[in-house]
């Protein structure tokens, strides 16, 4: 699959302003069922027992570190009125990349009903603040070209003075 990377400086990303309507907090294993439902909605996958099972398994694998090493508090969610409506998943050294030690966004999803409100921007900014606390100077995002929301991700990283990588 053809993929792209964007890398942005942490200081620039921490200055981003996003939505204030959602509460941002750390996701835990207890959130896996809601994360699976969010994933299906965000990627336009019709809910079914099989699809929900696959999404649940994928979220478990994220927490298990199969897609890269999670950092303390690097899986963040956005809630409105108690409903999980967005999430960002950040790891270090995903297995599909050469080890760099840089935090990488491996998933950023927003429920379709809540898109266009700056929620993804708020998640990226909060993630960047945490990355700064971990001593990172930049944040990398790997995006699948097939992701229909790619332009919005590029926009967030362009606001944060991105530099494309291969």
Short mmCIF file of C-alpha atoms in Angstrom, two decimals, residues 21 24 49 68 147 160:
data_model
loop_
_atom_site.label_atom_id
_atom_site.label_comp_id
_atom_site.label_asym_id
_atom_site.label_seq_id
_atom_site.Cartn_x
_atom_site.Cartn_y
_atom_site.Cartn_z
CA UNK A 21 -16.25 21.37 23.22
CA UNK A 24 -9.72 14.97 26.16
CA UNK A 49 -20.66 -8.86 14.45
CA UNK A 68 4.53 -0.02 17.98
CA UNK A 147 -7.94 7.36 3.85
CA UNK A 160 2.12 22.99 12.46
#
